[in-house]
Coordinates of C-alpha atoms in Angstrom, one line a residue:
M1 CA 153.6 102.2 -12.5
R2 CA 153.4 104.3 -9.4
A3 CA 150.2 102.5 -8.4
L4 CA 151.9 99.2 -8.7
E5 CA 154.7 100.4 -6.6
L6 CA 152.4 101.6 -3.9
L7 CA 150.5 98.3 -3.9
G8 CA 153.7 96.2 -3.9
K9 CA 152.7 94.5 -7.1
D10 CA 154.7 93.7 -10.2
A11 CA 153.3 94.5 -13.6
G12 CA 152.0 91.5 -15.5
K13 CA 149.0 90.0 -17.3
D14 CA 147.4 89.4 -13.9
V15 CA 147.2 93.2 -13.5
V16 CA 144.3 95.0 -15.2
M17 CA 144.2 98.7 -16.0
V18 CA 140.8 100.1 -16.8
G19 CA 140.5 103.3 -18.8
D20 CA 138.3 105.2 -21.2
T21 CA 140.8 106.4 -23.7
P22 CA 143.3 104.9 -26.1
D23 CA 146.1 106.5 -24.1
D24 CA 144.9 104.6 -21.0
I25 CA 145.1 101.4 -23.0
R26 CA 148.6 102.3 -24.4
A27 CA 149.8 103.0 -20.8
A28 CA 148.5 99.6 -19.6
I29 CA 150.3 97.8 -22.5
A30 CA 153.5 99.8 -22.0
C31 CA 153.5 98.7 -18.3
G32 CA 153.0 95.1 -19.3
C33 CA 149.5 95.0 -17.9
R34 CA 146.1 94.1 -19.5
G35 CA 144.0 97.0 -20.7
V36 CA 140.3 97.0 -20.4
G37 CA 138.4 99.9 -22.1
V38 CA 135.2 101.4 -20.9
A39 CA 132.9 103.1 -23.4
T40 CA 131.6 106.5 -22.3
P41 CA 127.9 106.8 -21.5
E42 CA 127.4 109.3 -24.3
N43 CA 129.1 107.1 -26.9
V44 CA 127.0 104.1 -25.8
V45 CA 123.8 106.1 -26.2
N46 CA 124.8 107.3 -29.6
S47 CA 125.8 103.8 -30.8
I48 CA 122.6 102.2 -29.5
A49 CA 120.6 105.0 -31.2
K50 CA 122.2 104.0 -34.5
G51 CA 121.4 100.3 -33.8
K52 CA 125.0 99.5 -33.2
E53 CA 126.9 97.7 -30.3
H54 CA 128.2 99.7 -27.3
D55 CA 131.8 99.3 -28.5
S56 CA 131.3 100.4 -32.1
C57 CA 132.1 104.1 -31.6
T58 CA 135.3 105.6 -32.8
L59 CA 136.8 105.9 -29.3
S60 CA 136.0 102.2 -28.5
V61 CA 137.4 101.0 -31.8
A62 CA 140.6 103.0 -31.1
M63 CA 140.9 101.4 -27.7
K64 CA 140.6 97.9 -29.3
E65 CA 143.2 98.9 -31.9
C66 CA 145.6 99.9 -29.1
G67 CA 145.3 96.5 -27.5
A68 CA 142.3 96.5 -25.2
D69 CA 141.3 93.0 -24.2
V70 CA 137.7 94.2 -24.2
V71 CA 135.7 97.4 -24.3
M72 CA 132.9 97.2 -21.8
P73 CA 129.8 99.3 -21.3
P74 CA 130.0 101.9 -18.5
G75 CA 129.5 100.9 -14.9
F76 CA 131.2 98.9 -12.2
V77 CA 128.8 96.0 -12.5
A78 CA 129.9 95.3 -16.0
L79 CA 133.5 95.1 -14.7
L80 CA 132.5 92.5 -12.1
D81 CA 130.8 90.5 -14.9
I82 CA 134.0 90.4 -16.9
F83 CA 136.1 89.5 -13.9
P84 CA 133.8 87.5 -11.6
E85 CA 136.6 86.4 -9.3
L86 CA 136.9 90.0 -8.0

């Protein structure tokens, strides 16, 4: 909420909070914002080694269960792909 205050922005679905833990997603939802999860590099490597998707690890599943709109792979480029208007 403090970041929104500093930016002079109201919470809402046009505000996205990006985080890598379920608590980050919970915080976004509690503020009335959209939550976007980011899988950690280590978890992505482990998932791919098992032949699974990047968002299949326990932490990613927990972020989705907490309300994440999506759990993306690590990296800023992936964020731009999800939100091309940025």
